[in-house]
mmCIF file of C-alpha atoms in Angstrom:
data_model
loop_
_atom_site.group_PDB
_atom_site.id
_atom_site.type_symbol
_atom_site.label_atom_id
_atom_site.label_comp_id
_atom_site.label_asym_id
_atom_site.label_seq_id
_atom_site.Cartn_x
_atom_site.Cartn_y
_atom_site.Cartn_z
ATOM 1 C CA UNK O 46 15.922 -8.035 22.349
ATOM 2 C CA UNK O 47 16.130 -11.088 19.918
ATOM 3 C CA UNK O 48 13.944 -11.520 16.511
ATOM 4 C CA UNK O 49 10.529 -12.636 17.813
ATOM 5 C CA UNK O 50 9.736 -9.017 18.197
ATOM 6 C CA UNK O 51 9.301 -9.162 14.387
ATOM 7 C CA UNK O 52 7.331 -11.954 14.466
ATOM 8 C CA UNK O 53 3.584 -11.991 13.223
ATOM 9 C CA UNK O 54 2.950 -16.119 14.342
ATOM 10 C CA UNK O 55 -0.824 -16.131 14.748
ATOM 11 C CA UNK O 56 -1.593 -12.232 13.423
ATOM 12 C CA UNK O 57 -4.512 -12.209 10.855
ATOM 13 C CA UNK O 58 -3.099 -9.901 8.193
ATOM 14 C CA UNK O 59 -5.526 -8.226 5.575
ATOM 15 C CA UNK O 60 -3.587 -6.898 2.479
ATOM 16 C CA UNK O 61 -5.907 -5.291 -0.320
ATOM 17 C CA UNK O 62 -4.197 -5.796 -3.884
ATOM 18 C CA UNK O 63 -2.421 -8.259 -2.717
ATOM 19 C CA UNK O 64 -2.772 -10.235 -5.652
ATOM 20 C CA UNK O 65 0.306 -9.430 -7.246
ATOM 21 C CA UNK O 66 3.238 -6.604 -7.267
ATOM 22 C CA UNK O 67 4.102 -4.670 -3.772
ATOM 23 C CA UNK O 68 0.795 -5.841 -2.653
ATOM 24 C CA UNK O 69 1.916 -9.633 -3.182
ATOM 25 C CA UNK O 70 5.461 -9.185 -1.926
ATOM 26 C CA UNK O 71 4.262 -7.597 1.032
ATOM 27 C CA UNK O 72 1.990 -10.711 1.753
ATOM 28 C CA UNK O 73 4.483 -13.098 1.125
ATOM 29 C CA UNK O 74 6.488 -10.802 3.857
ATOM 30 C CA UNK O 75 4.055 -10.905 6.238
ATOM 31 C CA UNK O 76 3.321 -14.913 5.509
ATOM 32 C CA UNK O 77 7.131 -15.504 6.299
ATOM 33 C CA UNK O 78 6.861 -14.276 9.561
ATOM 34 C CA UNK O 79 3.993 -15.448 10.756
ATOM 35 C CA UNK O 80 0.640 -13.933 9.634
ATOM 36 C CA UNK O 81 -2.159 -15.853 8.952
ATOM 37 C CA UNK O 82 -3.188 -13.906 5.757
ATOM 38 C CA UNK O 83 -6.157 -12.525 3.647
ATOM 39 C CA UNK O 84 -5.800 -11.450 0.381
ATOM 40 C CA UNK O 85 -8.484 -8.456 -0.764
ATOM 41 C CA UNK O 86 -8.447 -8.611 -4.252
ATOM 42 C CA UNK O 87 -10.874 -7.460 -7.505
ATOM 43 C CA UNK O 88 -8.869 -9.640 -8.821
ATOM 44 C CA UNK O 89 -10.189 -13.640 -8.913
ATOM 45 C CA UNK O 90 -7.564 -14.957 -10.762
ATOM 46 C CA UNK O 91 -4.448 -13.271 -8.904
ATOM 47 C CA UNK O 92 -6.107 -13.495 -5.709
ATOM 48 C CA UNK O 93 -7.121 -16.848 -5.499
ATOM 49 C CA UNK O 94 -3.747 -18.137 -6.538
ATOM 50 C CA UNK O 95 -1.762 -15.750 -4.097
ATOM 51 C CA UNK O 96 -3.714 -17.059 -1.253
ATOM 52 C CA UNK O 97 -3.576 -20.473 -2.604
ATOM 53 C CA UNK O 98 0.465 -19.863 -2.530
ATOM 54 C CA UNK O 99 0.282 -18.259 0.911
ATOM 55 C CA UNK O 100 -2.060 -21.007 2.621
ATOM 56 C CA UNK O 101 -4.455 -18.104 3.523
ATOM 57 C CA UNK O 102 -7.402 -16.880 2.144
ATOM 58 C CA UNK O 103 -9.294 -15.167 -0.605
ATOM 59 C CA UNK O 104 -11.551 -12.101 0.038
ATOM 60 C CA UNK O 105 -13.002 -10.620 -3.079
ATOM 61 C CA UNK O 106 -13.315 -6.840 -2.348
ATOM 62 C CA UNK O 107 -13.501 -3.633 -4.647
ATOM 63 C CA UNK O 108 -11.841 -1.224 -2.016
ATOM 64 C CA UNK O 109 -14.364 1.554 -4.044
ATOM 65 C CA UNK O 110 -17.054 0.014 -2.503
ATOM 66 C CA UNK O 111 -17.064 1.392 0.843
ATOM 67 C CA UNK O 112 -19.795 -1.331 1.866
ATOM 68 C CA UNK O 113 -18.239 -4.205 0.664
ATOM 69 C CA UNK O 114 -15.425 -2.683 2.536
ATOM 70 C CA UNK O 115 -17.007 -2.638 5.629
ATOM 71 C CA UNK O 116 -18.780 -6.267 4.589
ATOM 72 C CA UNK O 117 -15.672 -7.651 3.914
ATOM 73 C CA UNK O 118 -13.992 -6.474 7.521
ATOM 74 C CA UNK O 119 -16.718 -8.114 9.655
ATOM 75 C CA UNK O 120 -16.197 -11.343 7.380
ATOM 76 C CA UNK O 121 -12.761 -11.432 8.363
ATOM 77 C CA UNK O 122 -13.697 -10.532 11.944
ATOM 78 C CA UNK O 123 -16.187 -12.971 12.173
ATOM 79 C CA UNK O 124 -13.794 -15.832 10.551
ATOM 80 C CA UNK O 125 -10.825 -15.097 12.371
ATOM 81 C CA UNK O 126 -12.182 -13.324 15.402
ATOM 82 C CA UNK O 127 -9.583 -10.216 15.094
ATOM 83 C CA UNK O 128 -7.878 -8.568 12.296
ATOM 84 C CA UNK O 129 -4.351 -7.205 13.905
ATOM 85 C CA UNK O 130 -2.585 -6.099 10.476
ATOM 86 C CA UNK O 131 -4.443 -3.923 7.415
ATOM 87 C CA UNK O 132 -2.133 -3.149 4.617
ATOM 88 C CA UNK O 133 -3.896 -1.320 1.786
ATOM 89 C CA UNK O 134 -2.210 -1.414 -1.127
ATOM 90 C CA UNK O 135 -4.919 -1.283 -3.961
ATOM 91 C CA UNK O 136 -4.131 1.883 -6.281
ATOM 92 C CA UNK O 137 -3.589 3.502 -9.641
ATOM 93 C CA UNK O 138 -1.659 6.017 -12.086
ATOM 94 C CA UNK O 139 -2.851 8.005 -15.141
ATOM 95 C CA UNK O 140 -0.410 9.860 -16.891
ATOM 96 C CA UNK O 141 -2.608 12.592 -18.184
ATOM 97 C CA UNK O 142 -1.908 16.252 -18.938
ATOM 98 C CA UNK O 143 -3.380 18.185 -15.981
ATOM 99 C CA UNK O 144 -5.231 21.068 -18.601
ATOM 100 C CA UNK O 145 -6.805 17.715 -20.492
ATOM 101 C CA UNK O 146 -7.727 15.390 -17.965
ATOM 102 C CA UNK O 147 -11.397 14.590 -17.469
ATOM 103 C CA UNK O 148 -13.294 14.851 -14.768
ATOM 104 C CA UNK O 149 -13.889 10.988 -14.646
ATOM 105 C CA UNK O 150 -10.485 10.446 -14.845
ATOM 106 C CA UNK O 151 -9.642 12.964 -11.924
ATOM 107 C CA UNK O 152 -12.378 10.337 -9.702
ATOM 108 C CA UNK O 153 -11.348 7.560 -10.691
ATOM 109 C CA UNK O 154 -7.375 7.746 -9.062
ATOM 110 C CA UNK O 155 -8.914 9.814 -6.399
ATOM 111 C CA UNK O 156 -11.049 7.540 -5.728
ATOM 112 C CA UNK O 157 -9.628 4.419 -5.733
ATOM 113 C CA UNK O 158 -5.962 5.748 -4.245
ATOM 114 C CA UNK O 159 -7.783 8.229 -1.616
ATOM 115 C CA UNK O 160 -11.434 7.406 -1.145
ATOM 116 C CA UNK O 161 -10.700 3.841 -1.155
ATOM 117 C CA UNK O 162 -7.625 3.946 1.637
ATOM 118 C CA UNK O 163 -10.116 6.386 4.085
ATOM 119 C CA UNK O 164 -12.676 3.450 3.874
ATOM 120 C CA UNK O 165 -9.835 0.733 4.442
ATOM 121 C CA UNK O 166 -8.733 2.563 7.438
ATOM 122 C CA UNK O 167 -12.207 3.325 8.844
ATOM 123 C CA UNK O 168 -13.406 -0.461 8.928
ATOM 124 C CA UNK O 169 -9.872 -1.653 10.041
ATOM 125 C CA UNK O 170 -9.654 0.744 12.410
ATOM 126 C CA UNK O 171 -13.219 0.176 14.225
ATOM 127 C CA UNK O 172 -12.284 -3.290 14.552
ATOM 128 C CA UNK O 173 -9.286 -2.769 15.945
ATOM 129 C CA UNK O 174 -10.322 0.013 18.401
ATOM 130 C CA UNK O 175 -12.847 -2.310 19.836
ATOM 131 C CA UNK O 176 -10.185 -4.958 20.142
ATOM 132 C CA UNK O 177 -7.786 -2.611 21.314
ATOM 133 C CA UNK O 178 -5.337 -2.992 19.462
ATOM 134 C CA UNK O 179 -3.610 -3.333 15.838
ATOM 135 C CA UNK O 180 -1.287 -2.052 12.740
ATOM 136 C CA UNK O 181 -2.469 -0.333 9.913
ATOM 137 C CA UNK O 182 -0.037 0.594 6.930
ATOM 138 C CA UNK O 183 -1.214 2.548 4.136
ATOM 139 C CA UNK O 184 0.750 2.594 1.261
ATOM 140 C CA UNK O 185 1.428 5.916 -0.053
ATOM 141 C CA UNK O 186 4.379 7.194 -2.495
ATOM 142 C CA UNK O 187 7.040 9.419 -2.672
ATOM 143 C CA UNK O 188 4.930 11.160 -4.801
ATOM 144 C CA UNK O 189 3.470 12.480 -2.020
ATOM 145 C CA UNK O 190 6.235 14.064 -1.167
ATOM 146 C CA UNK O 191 7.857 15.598 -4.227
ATOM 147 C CA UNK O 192 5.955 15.943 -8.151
ATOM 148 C CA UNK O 193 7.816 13.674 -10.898
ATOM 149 C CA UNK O 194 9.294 14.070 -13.890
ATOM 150 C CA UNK O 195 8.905 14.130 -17.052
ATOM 151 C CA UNK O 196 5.472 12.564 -17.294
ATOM 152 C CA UNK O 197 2.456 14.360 -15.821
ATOM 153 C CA UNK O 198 0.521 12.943 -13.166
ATOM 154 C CA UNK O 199 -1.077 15.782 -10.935
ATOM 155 C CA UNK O 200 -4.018 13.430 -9.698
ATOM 156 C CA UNK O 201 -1.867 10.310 -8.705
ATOM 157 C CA UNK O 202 0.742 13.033 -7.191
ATOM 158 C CA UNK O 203 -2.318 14.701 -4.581
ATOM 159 C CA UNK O 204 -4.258 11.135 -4.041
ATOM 160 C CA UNK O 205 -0.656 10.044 -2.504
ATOM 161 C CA UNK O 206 -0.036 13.287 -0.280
ATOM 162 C CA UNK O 207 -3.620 12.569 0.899
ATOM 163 C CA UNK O 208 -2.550 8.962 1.964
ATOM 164 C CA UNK O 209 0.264 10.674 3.773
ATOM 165 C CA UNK O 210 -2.068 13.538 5.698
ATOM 166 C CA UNK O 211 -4.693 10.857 6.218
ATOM 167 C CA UNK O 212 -2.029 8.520 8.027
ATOM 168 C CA UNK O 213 -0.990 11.313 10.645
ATOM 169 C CA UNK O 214 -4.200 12.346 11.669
ATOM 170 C CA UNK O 215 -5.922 8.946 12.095
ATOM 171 C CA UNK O 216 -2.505 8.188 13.742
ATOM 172 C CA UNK O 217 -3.193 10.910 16.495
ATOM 173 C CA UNK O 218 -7.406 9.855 16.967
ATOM 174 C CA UNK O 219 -6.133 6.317 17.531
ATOM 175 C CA UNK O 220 -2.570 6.277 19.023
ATOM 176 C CA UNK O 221 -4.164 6.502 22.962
ATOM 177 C CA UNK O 222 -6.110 3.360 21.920
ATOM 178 C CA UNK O 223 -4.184 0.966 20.758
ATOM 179 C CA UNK O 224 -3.957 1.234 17.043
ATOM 180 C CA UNK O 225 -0.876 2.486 14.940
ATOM 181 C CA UNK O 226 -1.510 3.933 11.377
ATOM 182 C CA UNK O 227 1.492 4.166 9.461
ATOM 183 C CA UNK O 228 2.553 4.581 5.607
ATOM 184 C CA UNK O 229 5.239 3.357 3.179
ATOM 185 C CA UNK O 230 6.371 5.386 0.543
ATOM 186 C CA UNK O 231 8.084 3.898 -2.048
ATOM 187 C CA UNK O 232 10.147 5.388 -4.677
ATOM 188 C CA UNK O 233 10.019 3.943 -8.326
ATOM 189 C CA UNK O 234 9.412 -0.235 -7.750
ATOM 190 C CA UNK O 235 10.065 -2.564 -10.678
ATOM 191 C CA UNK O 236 6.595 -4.235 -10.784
ATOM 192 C CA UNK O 237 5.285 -5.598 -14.178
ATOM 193 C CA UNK O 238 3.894 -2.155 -14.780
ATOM 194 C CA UNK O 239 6.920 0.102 -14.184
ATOM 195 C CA UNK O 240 8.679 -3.077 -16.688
ATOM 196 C CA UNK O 241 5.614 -2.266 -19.214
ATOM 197 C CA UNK O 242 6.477 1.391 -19.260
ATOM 198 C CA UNK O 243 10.473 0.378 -19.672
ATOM 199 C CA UNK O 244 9.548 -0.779 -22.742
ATOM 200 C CA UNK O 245 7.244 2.090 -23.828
ATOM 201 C CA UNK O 246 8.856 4.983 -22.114
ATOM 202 C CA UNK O 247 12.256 4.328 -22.345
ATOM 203 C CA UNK O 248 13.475 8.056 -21.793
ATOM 204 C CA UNK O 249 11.042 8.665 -19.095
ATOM 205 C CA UNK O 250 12.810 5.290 -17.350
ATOM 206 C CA UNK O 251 16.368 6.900 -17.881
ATOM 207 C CA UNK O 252 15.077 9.494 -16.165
ATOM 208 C CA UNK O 253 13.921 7.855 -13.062
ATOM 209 C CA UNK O 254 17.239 6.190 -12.665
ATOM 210 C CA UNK O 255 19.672 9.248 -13.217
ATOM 211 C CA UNK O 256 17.235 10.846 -10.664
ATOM 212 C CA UNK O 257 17.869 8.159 -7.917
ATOM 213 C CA UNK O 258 21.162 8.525 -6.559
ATOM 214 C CA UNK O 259 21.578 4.909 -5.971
ATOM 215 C CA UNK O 260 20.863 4.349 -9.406
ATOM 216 C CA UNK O 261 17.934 1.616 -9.935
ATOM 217 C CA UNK O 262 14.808 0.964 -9.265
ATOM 218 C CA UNK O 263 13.448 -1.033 -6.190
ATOM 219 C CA UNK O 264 12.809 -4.780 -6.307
ATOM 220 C CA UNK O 265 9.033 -5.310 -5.009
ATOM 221 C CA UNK O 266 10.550 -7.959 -2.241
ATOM 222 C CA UNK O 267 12.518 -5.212 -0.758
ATOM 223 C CA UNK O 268 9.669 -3.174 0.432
ATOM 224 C CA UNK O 269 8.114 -6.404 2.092
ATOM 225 C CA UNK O 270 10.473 -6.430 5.704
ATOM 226 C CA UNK O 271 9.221 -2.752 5.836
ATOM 227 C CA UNK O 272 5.614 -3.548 6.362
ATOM 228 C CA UNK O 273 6.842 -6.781 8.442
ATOM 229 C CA UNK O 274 8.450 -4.210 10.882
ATOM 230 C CA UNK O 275 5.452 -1.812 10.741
ATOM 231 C CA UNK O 276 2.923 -4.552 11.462
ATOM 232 C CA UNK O 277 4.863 -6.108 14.379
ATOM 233 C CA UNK O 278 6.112 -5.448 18.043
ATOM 234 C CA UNK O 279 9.778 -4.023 16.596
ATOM 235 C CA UNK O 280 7.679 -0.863 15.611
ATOM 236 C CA UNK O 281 5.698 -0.632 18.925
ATOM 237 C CA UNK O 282 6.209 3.054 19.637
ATOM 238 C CA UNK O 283 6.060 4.362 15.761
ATOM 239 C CA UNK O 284 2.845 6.234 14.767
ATOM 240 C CA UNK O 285 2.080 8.431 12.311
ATOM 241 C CA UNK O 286 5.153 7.598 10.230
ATOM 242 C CA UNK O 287 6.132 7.908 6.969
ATOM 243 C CA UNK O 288 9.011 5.757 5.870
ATOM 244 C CA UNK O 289 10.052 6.429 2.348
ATOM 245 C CA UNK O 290 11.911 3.930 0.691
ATOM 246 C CA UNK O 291 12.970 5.680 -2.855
ATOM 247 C CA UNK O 292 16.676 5.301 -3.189
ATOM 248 C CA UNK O 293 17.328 8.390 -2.239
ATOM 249 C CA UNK O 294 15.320 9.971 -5.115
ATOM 250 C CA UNK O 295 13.683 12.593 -2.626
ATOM 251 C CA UNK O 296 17.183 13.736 -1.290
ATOM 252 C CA UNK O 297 18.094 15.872 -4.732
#
């Protein structure tokens, strides 16, 4: 077995946030090796030039909206006649004292990390089980696994054990037809965020890192040849799965 079984020449690869961070390094995966890609993104700016750097194409698309959700798969379908890969990546953290935290504020990461991923998966996956086939890859967190420390984010912690649960049991509805549903954990990633709270959190930072037993953070292109193998024919008998890619953090 050679490396075409990674290959994605000619797959038509949707990836929501892909404008920038894991969502953009996870495109640029998928571009490298083969995908013909779409970039959902709220983002204009970011999304236009991704796709422009990518040679795919630009799908405006508030994940919230669970009909432009469901408009935006059947553009894609109808464009491209298939969609074989969905990675949905769109999501958010508040850092907000669990007796304090409003109710809007409760929604609103619920919403877009939880809500949003369920309608993702739904449109993705009726295309795909009337095509037969295809690779969805929902990108969780280790905080679905374990609750972090020090800062306090109960909300963000529960919408990313949902992504997990909601993996496995779309994974067992649509395994006997075709379609794989998968999820990528990752541990602490240095995107321009995690950088941004470097700078304002340095002690919560020092944390993270003493916590990880290989001691740093991930770069957002390692997380990429992850979703490449999840999408492709190397992964063809993993469902349901849950690879966590945290340094180790979830070991101690």
């Amino acid at each position: 077995m050679g490396t075409e079984v990674f290959s994605l020449r000619d797959k038509v690869a949707l990836v929501t946030g892909g404008g920038q961070g894991i969502g953009l390094e996870i495109a640029r995966a998928l571009r490298s090796a083969g995908a013909r890609l779409v970039i959902g993104e709220i983002n204009q700016e970011t999304g236009e030039k991704a796709a422009a750097e990518l040679e795919g194409e630009f799908l405006p698309l508030d994940v919230t909206d669970s009909g432009a959700v469901a408009d935006g798969v059947a553009r894609i379908v109808a464009d491209h006649g298939r969609i074989d890969v969905s990675v949905h990546n769109a999501g958010m953290v508040r850092n907000e004292p669990a007796e304090s935290m409003p109710d809007e504020s409760w929604r609103a990461v619920l919403g877009l990390n939880l809500d949003a991923v369920f309608w993702c998966c739904r449109e993705a996956g009726r295309a795909m089980l009337a095509q037969g086939s295809g690779s969805i890859i929902n990108i969780a967190s280790m905080s679905g696994l374990i609750s972090n420390h020090p800062q306090p984010q109960a909300s963000y912690n529960t919408s990313k054990a949902g992504v997990i649960m909601l993996t496995k049991s779309l994974a067992g509805e649509w395994a006997g037809r075709g379609v794989r549903v998968n999820s990528i954990s990752p541990g602490y990633t240095g995107t321009e965020l995690l950088r941004q709270v470097e700078t304002s959190q340095p002690d919560w930072f020092r944390t993270w890192v003493a916590q990880t037993p290989m001691g740093r953070v991930a770069e957002p292109r390692e997380l990429g040849p992850i979703a490449v193998f999840l999408a492709s024919e190397a992964s063809s008998f993993v469902t349901g799965s849950n690879l966590v890619a945290d340094g180790g953090f979830t070991v101690w």
